[in-house]
PDB file of N, CA and C in Angstrom:
ATOM      1  N   MET A   1      -1.340  -7.486 -24.384  1.00 72.00           N
ATOM      2  CA  MET A   1      -1.504  -6.351 -25.277  1.00 72.00           C
ATOM      3  C   MET A   1      -0.874  -5.079 -24.711  1.00 72.00           C
ATOM      4  N   ASN A   2      -0.167  -4.425 -25.593  1.00 79.00           N
ATOM      5  CA  ASN A   2       0.567  -3.200 -25.140  1.00 79.00           C
ATOM      6  C   ASN A   2      -0.466  -2.031 -25.326  1.00 79.00           C
ATOM      7  N   ILE A   3      -0.447  -1.049 -24.452  1.00 81.00           N
ATOM      8  CA  ILE A   3      -1.357   0.032 -24.410  1.00 81.00           C
ATOM      9  C   ILE A   3      -1.154   0.939 -25.727  1.00 81.00           C
ATOM     10  N   ASN A   4       0.042   0.952 -26.227  1.00 78.00           N
ATOM     11  CA  ASN A   4       0.335   1.707 -27.390  1.00 78.00           C
ATOM     12  C   ASN A   4      -0.215   1.045 -28.712  1.00 78.00           C
ATOM     13  N   GLU A   5      -0.623  -0.156 -28.639  1.00 78.00           N
ATOM     14  CA  GLU A   5      -1.228  -0.850 -29.756  1.00 78.00           C
ATOM     15  C   GLU A   5      -2.733  -0.642 -29.916  1.00 78.00           C
ATOM     16  N   VAL A   6      -3.361   0.015 -28.980  1.00 78.00           N
ATOM     17  CA  VAL A   6      -4.744   0.185 -28.976  1.00 78.00           C
ATOM     18  C   VAL A   6      -5.075   1.295 -29.958  1.00 78.00           C
ATOM     19  N   VAL A   7      -5.965   0.977 -30.982  1.00 75.00           N
ATOM     20  CA  VAL A   7      -6.335   1.959 -31.990  1.00 75.00           C
ATOM     21  C   VAL A   7      -7.802   2.226 -31.792  1.00 75.00           C
ATOM     22  N   PHE A   8      -8.622   1.122 -31.766  1.00 78.00           N
ATOM     23  CA  PHE A   8     -10.073   1.262 -31.705  1.00 78.00           C
ATOM     24  C   PHE A   8     -10.485   0.975 -30.268  1.00 78.00           C
ATOM     25  N   THR A   9     -11.128   2.036 -29.665  1.00 80.00           N
ATOM     26  CA  THR A   9     -11.461   1.941 -28.320  1.00 80.00           C
ATOM     27  C   THR A   9     -12.926   1.634 -28.148  1.00 80.00           C
ATOM     28  N   ASP A  10     -13.739   1.584 -29.268  1.00 83.00           N
ATOM     29  CA  ASP A  10     -15.226   1.317 -29.179  1.00 83.00           C
ATOM     30  C   ASP A  10     -15.505   0.033 -28.490  1.00 83.00           C
ATOM     31  N   SER A  11     -14.679  -1.039 -28.656  1.00 87.00           N
ATOM     32  CA  SER A  11     -15.008  -2.344 -28.180  1.00 87.00           C
ATOM     33  C   SER A  11     -14.479  -2.530 -26.734  1.00 87.00           C
ATOM     34  N   LEU A  12     -13.846  -1.571 -26.212  1.00 92.00           N
ATOM     35  CA  LEU A  12     -13.249  -1.670 -24.856  1.00 92.00           C
ATOM     36  C   LEU A  12     -14.326  -1.238 -23.802  1.00 92.00           C
ATOM     37  N   PRO A  13     -14.265  -1.885 -22.556  1.00 95.00           N
ATOM     38  CA  PRO A  13     -15.091  -1.430 -21.531  1.00 95.00           C
ATOM     39  C   PRO A  13     -14.841  -0.015 -21.200  1.00 95.00           C
ATOM     40  N   LYS A  14     -15.921   0.868 -20.919  1.00 96.00           N
ATOM     41  CA  LYS A  14     -15.665   2.244 -20.782  1.00 96.00           C
ATOM     42  C   LYS A  14     -16.662   2.831 -19.703  1.00 96.00           C
ATOM     43  N   ILE A  15     -16.198   3.857 -19.062  1.00 97.00           N
ATOM     44  CA  ILE A  15     -17.049   4.611 -18.176  1.00 97.00           C
ATOM     45  C   ILE A  15     -16.933   6.121 -18.596  1.00 97.00           C
ATOM     46  N   ASP A  16     -18.158   6.686 -18.527  1.00 97.00           N
ATOM     47  CA  ASP A  16     -18.216   8.148 -18.936  1.00 97.00           C
ATOM     48  C   ASP A  16     -18.370   9.003 -17.733  1.00 97.00           C
ATOM     49  N   LEU A  17     -17.466   9.858 -17.480  1.00 97.00           N
ATOM     50  CA  LEU A  17     -17.563  10.692 -16.242  1.00 97.00           C
ATOM     51  C   LEU A  17     -18.160  12.053 -16.451  1.00 97.00           C
ATOM     52  N   HIS A  18     -18.720  12.363 -17.570  1.00 96.00           N
ATOM     53  CA  HIS A  18     -19.334  13.700 -17.846  1.00 96.00           C
ATOM     54  C   HIS A  18     -20.409  13.825 -16.759  1.00 96.00           C
ATOM     55  N   GLY A  19     -20.366  15.040 -16.143  1.00 95.00           N
ATOM     56  CA  GLY A  19     -21.306  15.408 -15.078  1.00 95.00           C
ATOM     57  C   GLY A  19     -20.907  14.974 -13.708  1.00 95.00           C
ATOM     58  N   PHE A  20     -19.794  14.216 -13.483  1.00 96.00           N
ATOM     59  CA  PHE A  20     -19.332  13.854 -12.186  1.00 96.00           C
ATOM     60  C   PHE A  20     -18.495  15.070 -11.550  1.00 96.00           C
ATOM     61  N   ASP A  21     -18.550  15.078 -10.209  1.00 96.00           N
ATOM     62  CA  ASP A  21     -17.617  15.940  -9.519  1.00 96.00           C
ATOM     63  C   ASP A  21     -16.388  15.143  -9.228  1.00 96.00           C
ATOM     64  N   ARG A  22     -15.385  15.795  -8.583  1.00 96.00           N
ATOM     65  CA  ARG A  22     -14.128  15.119  -8.372  1.00 96.00           C
ATOM     66  C   ARG A  22     -14.234  13.842  -7.438  1.00 96.00           C
ATOM     67  N   ASP A  23     -14.915  14.006  -6.268  1.00 97.00           N
ATOM     68  CA  ASP A  23     -15.040  12.896  -5.414  1.00 97.00           C
ATOM     69  C   ASP A  23     -15.827  11.655  -6.043  1.00 97.00           C
ATOM     70  N   SER A  24     -16.919  12.025  -6.708  1.00 97.00           N
ATOM     71  CA  SER A  24     -17.760  10.950  -7.353  1.00 97.00           C
ATOM     72  C   SER A  24     -16.932  10.300  -8.428  1.00 97.00           C
ATOM     73  N   ALA A  25     -16.077  11.093  -9.177  1.00 97.00           N
ATOM     74  CA  ALA A  25     -15.324  10.483 -10.301  1.00 97.00           C
ATOM     75  C   ALA A  25     -14.232   9.599  -9.647  1.00 97.00           C
ATOM     76  N   ARG A  26     -13.628   9.969  -8.613  1.00 98.00           N
ATOM     77  CA  ARG A  26     -12.670   9.159  -7.951  1.00 98.00           C
ATOM     78  C   ARG A  26     -13.188   7.743  -7.548  1.00 98.00           C
ATOM     79  N   VAL A  27     -14.352   7.744  -6.926  1.00 98.00           N
ATOM     80  CA  VAL A  27     -15.065   6.542  -6.450  1.00 98.00           C
ATOM     81  C   VAL A  27     -15.439   5.703  -7.665  1.00 98.00           C
ATOM     82  N   ALA A  28     -16.047   6.371  -8.688  1.00 98.00           N
ATOM     83  CA  ALA A  28     -16.432   5.609  -9.879  1.00 98.00           C
ATOM     84  C   ALA A  28     -15.315   4.963 -10.608  1.00 98.00           C
ATOM     85  N   ILE A  29     -14.216   5.632 -10.684  1.00 98.00           N
ATOM     86  CA  ILE A  29     -13.034   5.129 -11.387  1.00 98.00           C
ATOM     87  C   ILE A  29     -12.531   3.824 -10.628  1.00 98.00           C
ATOM     88  N   ASN A  30     -12.341   3.980  -9.308  1.00 98.00           N
ATOM     89  CA  ASN A  30     -11.840   2.771  -8.588  1.00 98.00           C
ATOM     90  C   ASN A  30     -12.882   1.682  -8.573  1.00 98.00           C
ATOM     91  N   ASP A  31     -14.140   1.937  -8.542  1.00 98.00           N
ATOM     92  CA  ASP A  31     -15.092   0.880  -8.674  1.00 98.00           C
ATOM     93  C   ASP A  31     -15.071   0.193 -10.088  1.00 98.00           C
ATOM     94  N   PHE A  32     -14.942   1.021 -11.074  1.00 98.00           N
ATOM     95  CA  PHE A  32     -14.899   0.443 -12.417  1.00 98.00           C
ATOM     96  C   PHE A  32     -13.582  -0.369 -12.607  1.00 98.00           C
ATOM     97  N   ILE A  33     -12.499  -0.019 -12.029  1.00 97.00           N
ATOM     98  CA  ILE A  33     -11.362  -0.755 -12.107  1.00 97.00           C
ATOM     99  C   ILE A  33     -11.555  -2.146 -11.410  1.00 97.00           C
ATOM    100  N   ASN A  34     -12.012  -2.092 -10.229  1.00 96.00           N
ATOM    101  CA  ASN A  34     -12.305  -3.345  -9.471  1.00 96.00           C
ATOM    102  C   ASN A  34     -13.244  -4.248 -10.182  1.00 96.00           C
ATOM    103  N   ASP A  35     -14.284  -3.734 -10.747  1.00 96.00           N
ATOM    104  CA  ASP A  35     -15.251  -4.581 -11.551  1.00 96.00           C
ATOM    105  C   ASP A  35     -14.581  -5.191 -12.730  1.00 96.00           C
ATOM    106  N   ASN A  36     -13.744  -4.495 -13.515  1.00 96.00           N
ATOM    107  CA  ASN A  36     -13.011  -5.000 -14.663  1.00 96.00           C
ATOM    108  C   ASN A  36     -12.002  -6.066 -14.299  1.00 96.00           C
ATOM    109  N   ILE A  37     -11.325  -5.878 -13.164  1.00 95.00           N
ATOM    110  CA  ILE A  37     -10.353  -6.904 -12.751  1.00 95.00           C
ATOM    111  C   ILE A  37     -11.080  -8.169 -12.469  1.00 95.00           C
ATOM    112  N   LYS A  38     -12.262  -8.107 -11.829  1.00 94.00           N
ATOM    113  CA  LYS A  38     -13.067  -9.325 -11.587  1.00 94.00           C
ATOM    114  C   LYS A  38     -13.503  -9.962 -12.861  1.00 94.00           C
ATOM    115  N   MET A  39     -13.799  -9.120 -13.872  1.00 94.00           N
ATOM    116  CA  MET A  39     -14.258  -9.690 -15.190  1.00 94.00           C
ATOM    117  C   MET A  39     -13.073 -10.193 -16.091  1.00 94.00           C
ATOM    118  N   GLY A  40     -11.818  -9.826 -15.753  1.00 93.00           N
ATOM    119  CA  GLY A  40     -10.687 -10.219 -16.445  1.00 93.00           C
ATOM    120  C   GLY A  40     -10.323  -9.321 -17.608  1.00 93.00           C
ATOM    121  N   ASN A  41     -10.882  -8.129 -17.612  1.00 93.00           N
ATOM    122  CA  ASN A  41     -10.468  -7.215 -18.658  1.00 93.00           C
ATOM    123  C   ASN A  41      -9.113  -6.569 -18.367  1.00 93.00           C
ATOM    124  N   GLN A  42      -8.331  -6.467 -19.337  1.00 93.00           N
ATOM    125  CA  GLN A  42      -7.022  -5.975 -19.125  1.00 93.00           C
ATOM    126  C   GLN A  42      -6.919  -4.481 -19.559  1.00 93.00           C
ATOM    127  N   ILE A  43      -7.620  -4.019 -20.656  1.00 95.00           N
ATOM    128  CA  ILE A  43      -7.560  -2.671 -21.014  1.00 95.00           C
ATOM    129  C   ILE A  43      -8.974  -2.071 -20.992  1.00 95.00           C
ATOM    130  N   ILE A  44      -9.074  -0.828 -20.432  1.00 96.00           N
ATOM    131  CA  ILE A  44     -10.316  -0.147 -20.312  1.00 96.00           C
ATOM    132  C   ILE A  44     -10.155   1.306 -20.674  1.00 96.00           C
ATOM    133  N   THR A  45     -11.339   1.920 -20.857  1.00 96.00           N
ATOM    134  CA  THR A  45     -11.240   3.373 -21.352  1.00 96.00           C
ATOM    135  C   THR A  45     -12.115   4.190 -20.349  1.00 96.00           C
ATOM    136  N   ILE A  46     -11.516   5.390 -19.980  1.00 97.00           N
ATOM    137  CA  ILE A  46     -12.188   6.281 -19.094  1.00 97.00           C
ATOM    138  C   ILE A  46     -12.443   7.493 -19.914  1.00 97.00           C
ATOM    139  N   ILE A  47     -13.683   7.912 -20.102  1.00 96.00           N
ATOM    140  CA  ILE A  47     -14.044   9.151 -20.774  1.00 96.00           C
ATOM    141  C   ILE A  47     -14.302  10.218 -19.770  1.00 96.00           C
ATOM    142  N   HIS A  48     -13.413  11.166 -19.846  1.00 96.00           N
ATOM    143  CA  HIS A  48     -13.506  12.379 -18.848  1.00 96.00           C
ATOM    144  C   HIS A  48     -13.813  13.647 -19.529  1.00 96.00           C
ATOM    145  N   GLY A  49     -13.696  13.760 -20.833  1.00 94.00           N
ATOM    146  CA  GLY A  49     -13.925  14.974 -21.535  1.00 94.00           C
ATOM    147  C   GLY A  49     -12.818  15.862 -21.535  1.00 94.00           C
ATOM    148  N   VAL A  50     -12.919  16.960 -22.254  1.00 93.00           N
ATOM    149  CA  VAL A  50     -11.790  17.957 -22.362  1.00 93.00           C
ATOM    150  C   VAL A  50     -12.013  19.049 -21.315  1.00 93.00           C
ATOM    151  N   GLY A  51     -13.045  19.836 -21.480  1.00 89.00           N
ATOM    152  CA  GLY A  51     -13.423  20.927 -20.593  1.00 89.00           C
ATOM    153  C   GLY A  51     -12.333  21.717 -20.005  1.00 89.00           C
ATOM    154  N   SER A  52     -12.474  21.946 -18.704  1.00 92.00           N
ATOM    155  CA  SER A  52     -11.470  22.745 -17.950  1.00 92.00           C
ATOM    156  C   SER A  52     -10.326  21.870 -17.490  1.00 92.00           C
ATOM    157  N   GLY A  53     -10.413  20.499 -17.625  1.00 91.00           N
ATOM    158  CA  GLY A  53      -9.377  19.599 -17.162  1.00 91.00           C
ATOM    159  C   GLY A  53      -9.445  19.188 -15.778  1.00 91.00           C
ATOM    160  N   ILE A  54     -10.437  19.496 -15.084  1.00 95.00           N
ATOM    161  CA  ILE A  54     -10.561  19.082 -13.671  1.00 95.00           C
ATOM    162  C   ILE A  54     -10.705  17.607 -13.561  1.00 95.00           C
ATOM    163  N   ILE A  55     -11.658  17.002 -14.285  1.00 96.00           N
ATOM    164  CA  ILE A  55     -11.899  15.619 -14.205  1.00 96.00           C
ATOM    165  C   ILE A  55     -10.707  14.769 -14.790  1.00 96.00           C
ATOM    166  N   ARG A  56     -10.093  15.326 -15.808  1.00 95.00           N
ATOM    167  CA  ARG A  56      -8.896  14.692 -16.383  1.00 95.00           C
ATOM    168  C   ARG A  56      -7.781  14.594 -15.434  1.00 95.00           C
ATOM    169  N   LYS A  57      -7.607  15.666 -14.685  1.00 96.00           N
ATOM    170  CA  LYS A  57      -6.550  15.706 -13.674  1.00 96.00           C
ATOM    171  C   LYS A  57      -6.840  14.686 -12.539  1.00 96.00           C
ATOM    172  N   THR A  58      -8.075  14.722 -12.124  1.00 97.00           N
ATOM    173  CA  THR A  58      -8.578  13.779 -11.133  1.00 97.00           C
ATOM    174  C   THR A  58      -8.385  12.312 -11.603  1.00 97.00           C
ATOM    175  N   THR A  59      -8.715  12.057 -12.865  1.00 97.00           N
ATOM    176  CA  THR A  59      -8.518  10.737 -13.323  1.00 97.00           C
ATOM    177  C   THR A  59      -7.076  10.305 -13.280  1.00 97.00           C
ATOM    178  N   ALA A  60      -6.174  11.144 -13.714  1.00 97.00           N
ATOM    179  CA  ALA A  60      -4.770  10.864 -13.718  1.00 97.00           C
ATOM    180  C   ALA A  60      -4.242  10.580 -12.278  1.00 97.00           C
ATOM    181  N   GLU A  61      -4.670  11.456 -11.288  1.00 97.00           N
ATOM    182  CA  GLU A  61      -4.251  11.343  -9.973  1.00 97.00           C
ATOM    183  C   GLU A  61      -4.736   9.993  -9.424  1.00 97.00           C
ATOM    184  N   THR A  62      -6.013   9.639  -9.668  1.00 98.00           N
ATOM    185  CA  THR A  62      -6.634   8.455  -9.155  1.00 98.00           C
ATOM    186  C   THR A  62      -5.924   7.149  -9.727  1.00 98.00           C
ATOM    187  N   LEU A  63      -5.660   7.220 -11.033  1.00 98.00           N
ATOM    188  CA  LEU A  63      -4.938   6.082 -11.710  1.00 98.00           C
ATOM    189  C   LEU A  63      -3.540   5.924 -11.189  1.00 98.00           C
ATOM    190  N   SER A  64      -2.879   7.025 -10.977  1.00 97.00           N
ATOM    191  CA  SER A  64      -1.478   6.832 -10.433  1.00 97.00           C
ATOM    192  C   SER A  64      -1.361   6.313  -9.072  1.00 97.00           C
ATOM    193  N   LYS A  65      -2.476   6.451  -8.280  1.00 97.00           N
ATOM    194  CA  LYS A  65      -2.458   6.017  -6.885  1.00 97.00           C
ATOM    195  C   LYS A  65      -2.999   4.524  -6.756  1.00 97.00           C
ATOM    196  N   ASN A  66      -3.690   4.047  -7.832  1.00 97.00           N
ATOM    197  CA  ASN A  66      -4.331   2.724  -7.768  1.00 97.00           C
ATOM    198  C   ASN A  66      -3.255   1.681  -8.090  1.00 97.00           C
ATOM    199  N   LYS A  67      -3.177   0.632  -7.140  1.00 96.00           N
ATOM    200  CA  LYS A  67      -2.156  -0.342  -7.240  1.00 96.00           C
ATOM    201  C   LYS A  67      -2.513  -1.350  -8.361  1.00 96.00           C
ATOM    202  N   ASN A  68      -3.615  -1.423  -8.906  1.00 96.00           N
ATOM    203  CA  ASN A  68      -4.079  -2.342  -9.893  1.00 96.00           C
ATOM    204  C   ASN A  68      -3.852  -1.777 -11.353  1.00 96.00           C
ATOM    205  N   VAL A  69      -3.309  -0.530 -11.465  1.00 97.00           N
ATOM    206  CA  VAL A  69      -3.091   0.065 -12.738  1.00 97.00           C
ATOM    207  C   VAL A  69      -1.569  -0.112 -13.184  1.00 97.00           C
ATOM    208  N   GLU A  70      -1.434  -0.678 -14.326  1.00 96.00           N
ATOM    209  CA  GLU A  70      -0.024  -0.941 -14.797  1.00 96.00           C
ATOM    210  C   GLU A  70       0.436   0.415 -15.443  1.00 96.00           C
ATOM    211  N   GLU A  71      -0.419   0.884 -16.353  1.00 96.00           N
ATOM    212  CA  GLU A  71      -0.023   2.171 -17.006  1.00 96.00           C
ATOM    213  C   GLU A  71      -1.245   2.781 -17.652  1.00 96.00           C
ATOM    214  N   PHE A  72      -1.150   4.010 -17.969  1.00 97.00           N
ATOM    215  CA  PHE A  72      -2.307   4.706 -18.651  1.00 97.00           C
ATOM    216  C   PHE A  72      -1.798   5.871 -19.469  1.00 97.00           C
ATOM    217  N   LYS A  73      -2.608   6.257 -20.443  1.00 96.00           N
ATOM    218  CA  LYS A  73      -2.225   7.338 -21.315  1.00 96.00           C
ATOM    219  C   LYS A  73      -3.448   7.999 -21.892  1.00 96.00           C
ATOM    220  N   THR A  74      -3.397   9.282 -22.350  1.00 92.00           N
ATOM    221  CA  THR A  74      -4.453   9.862 -22.985  1.00 92.00           C
ATOM    222  C   THR A  74      -4.545   9.352 -24.455  1.00 92.00           C
ATOM    223  N   ASP A  75      -5.741   9.146 -24.887  1.00 90.00           N
ATOM    224  CA  ASP A  75      -5.954   8.549 -26.256  1.00 90.00           C
ATOM    225  C   ASP A  75      -5.433   9.487 -27.302  1.00 90.00           C
ATOM    226  N   TYR A  76      -4.623   9.012 -28.234  1.00 86.00           N
ATOM    227  CA  TYR A  76      -4.022   9.884 -29.163  1.00 86.00           C
ATOM    228  C   TYR A  76      -5.094  10.502 -30.097  1.00 86.00           C
ATOM    229  N   PHE A  77      -6.135   9.843 -30.375  1.00 86.00           N
ATOM    230  CA  PHE A  77      -7.119  10.377 -31.308  1.00 86.00           C
ATOM    231  C   PHE A  77      -8.285  11.138 -30.552  1.00 86.00           C
ATOM    232  N   ASN A  78      -8.318  11.078 -29.270  1.00 90.00           N
ATOM    233  CA  ASN A  78      -9.405  11.745 -28.500  1.00 90.00           C
ATOM    234  C   ASN A  78      -8.821  12.145 -27.153  1.00 90.00           C
ATOM    235  N   GLN A  79      -8.457  13.378 -27.026  1.00 92.00           N
ATOM    236  CA  GLN A  79      -7.926  13.935 -25.769  1.00 92.00           C
ATOM    237  C   GLN A  79      -8.846  13.850 -24.688  1.00 92.00           C
ATOM    238  N   GLY A  80     -10.159  13.503 -24.822  1.00 94.00           N
ATOM    239  CA  GLY A  80     -11.086  13.421 -23.726  1.00 94.00           C
ATOM    240  C   GLY A  80     -11.179  12.065 -23.125  1.00 94.00           C
ATOM    241  N   CYS A  81     -10.261  11.146 -23.520  1.00 95.00           N
ATOM    242  CA  CYS A  81     -10.345   9.726 -23.091  1.00 95.00           C
ATOM    243  C   CYS A  81      -8.964   9.308 -22.594  1.00 95.00           C
ATOM    244  N   THR A  82      -8.980   8.493 -21.631  1.00 96.00           N
ATOM    245  CA  THR A  82      -7.735   7.931 -21.046  1.00 96.00           C
ATOM    246  C   THR A  82      -7.827   6.412 -21.252  1.00 96.00           C
ATOM    247  N   ILE A  83      -6.794   5.785 -21.884  1.00 96.00           N
ATOM    248  CA  ILE A  83      -6.731   4.372 -21.904  1.00 96.00           C
ATOM    249  C   ILE A  83      -5.826   3.795 -20.876  1.00 96.00           C
ATOM    250  N   VAL A  84      -6.380   2.664 -20.172  1.00 97.00           N
ATOM    251  CA  VAL A  84      -5.795   2.173 -18.969  1.00 97.00           C
ATOM    252  C   VAL A  84      -5.472   0.714 -19.132  1.00 97.00           C
ATOM    253  N   LYS A  85      -4.248   0.286 -18.741  1.00 96.00           N
ATOM    254  CA  LYS A  85      -3.950  -1.121 -18.796  1.00 96.00           C
ATOM    255  C   LYS A  85      -3.797  -1.498 -17.293  1.00 96.00           C
ATOM    256  N   LEU A  86      -4.606  -2.562 -16.906  1.00 96.00           N
ATOM    257  CA  LEU A  86      -4.684  -3.118 -15.654  1.00 96.00           C
ATOM    258  C   LEU A  86      -3.707  -4.247 -15.464  1.00 96.00           C
ATOM    259  N   LYS A  87      -3.187  -4.364 -14.246  1.00 93.00           N
ATOM    260  CA  LYS A  87      -2.282  -5.484 -13.933  1.00 93.00           C
ATOM    261  C   LYS A  87      -3.073  -6.709 -13.957  1.00 93.00           C
ATOM    262  N   ASN A  88      -2.325  -7.843 -14.227  1.00 77.00           N
ATOM    263  CA  ASN A  88      -2.881  -9.168 -14.213  1.00 77.00           C
ATOM    264  C   ASN A  88      -2.908  -9.573 -12.735  1.00 77.00           C
ATOM    265  N   VAL A  89      -4.091  -9.469 -12.126  1.00 61.00           N
ATOM    266  CA  VAL A  89      -4.231  -9.735 -10.706  1.00 61.00           C
ATOM    267  C   VAL A  89      -4.419 -11.250 -10.496  1.00 61.00           C
ATOM    268  N   ARG A  90      -5.018 -11.943 -11.525  1.00 59.00           N
ATOM    269  CA  ARG A  90      -5.361 -13.329 -11.397  1.00 59.00           C
ATOM    270  C   ARG A  90      -4.122 -14.237 -11.316  1.00 59.00           C
TER     271      ARG A  90
END
């Protein structure tokens, strides 16, 4: 599945980072990615909110450094979410 084909994100696995600080968000994102790779999920959603953009920026930095992430983009319909496509590790 292509990341640009995702329209409905309600059925995707998701993590909500509201209330997290930068370091906790970084750890939670990496743990969430590892868990979803083990479960075989290819596309996931990270909810970071809009706010001042600190957690959104941390999310983008963390995803760009993670070797298991193939691509990611901000959700077209909700700027407070990022859709992530994971590499096929299996």
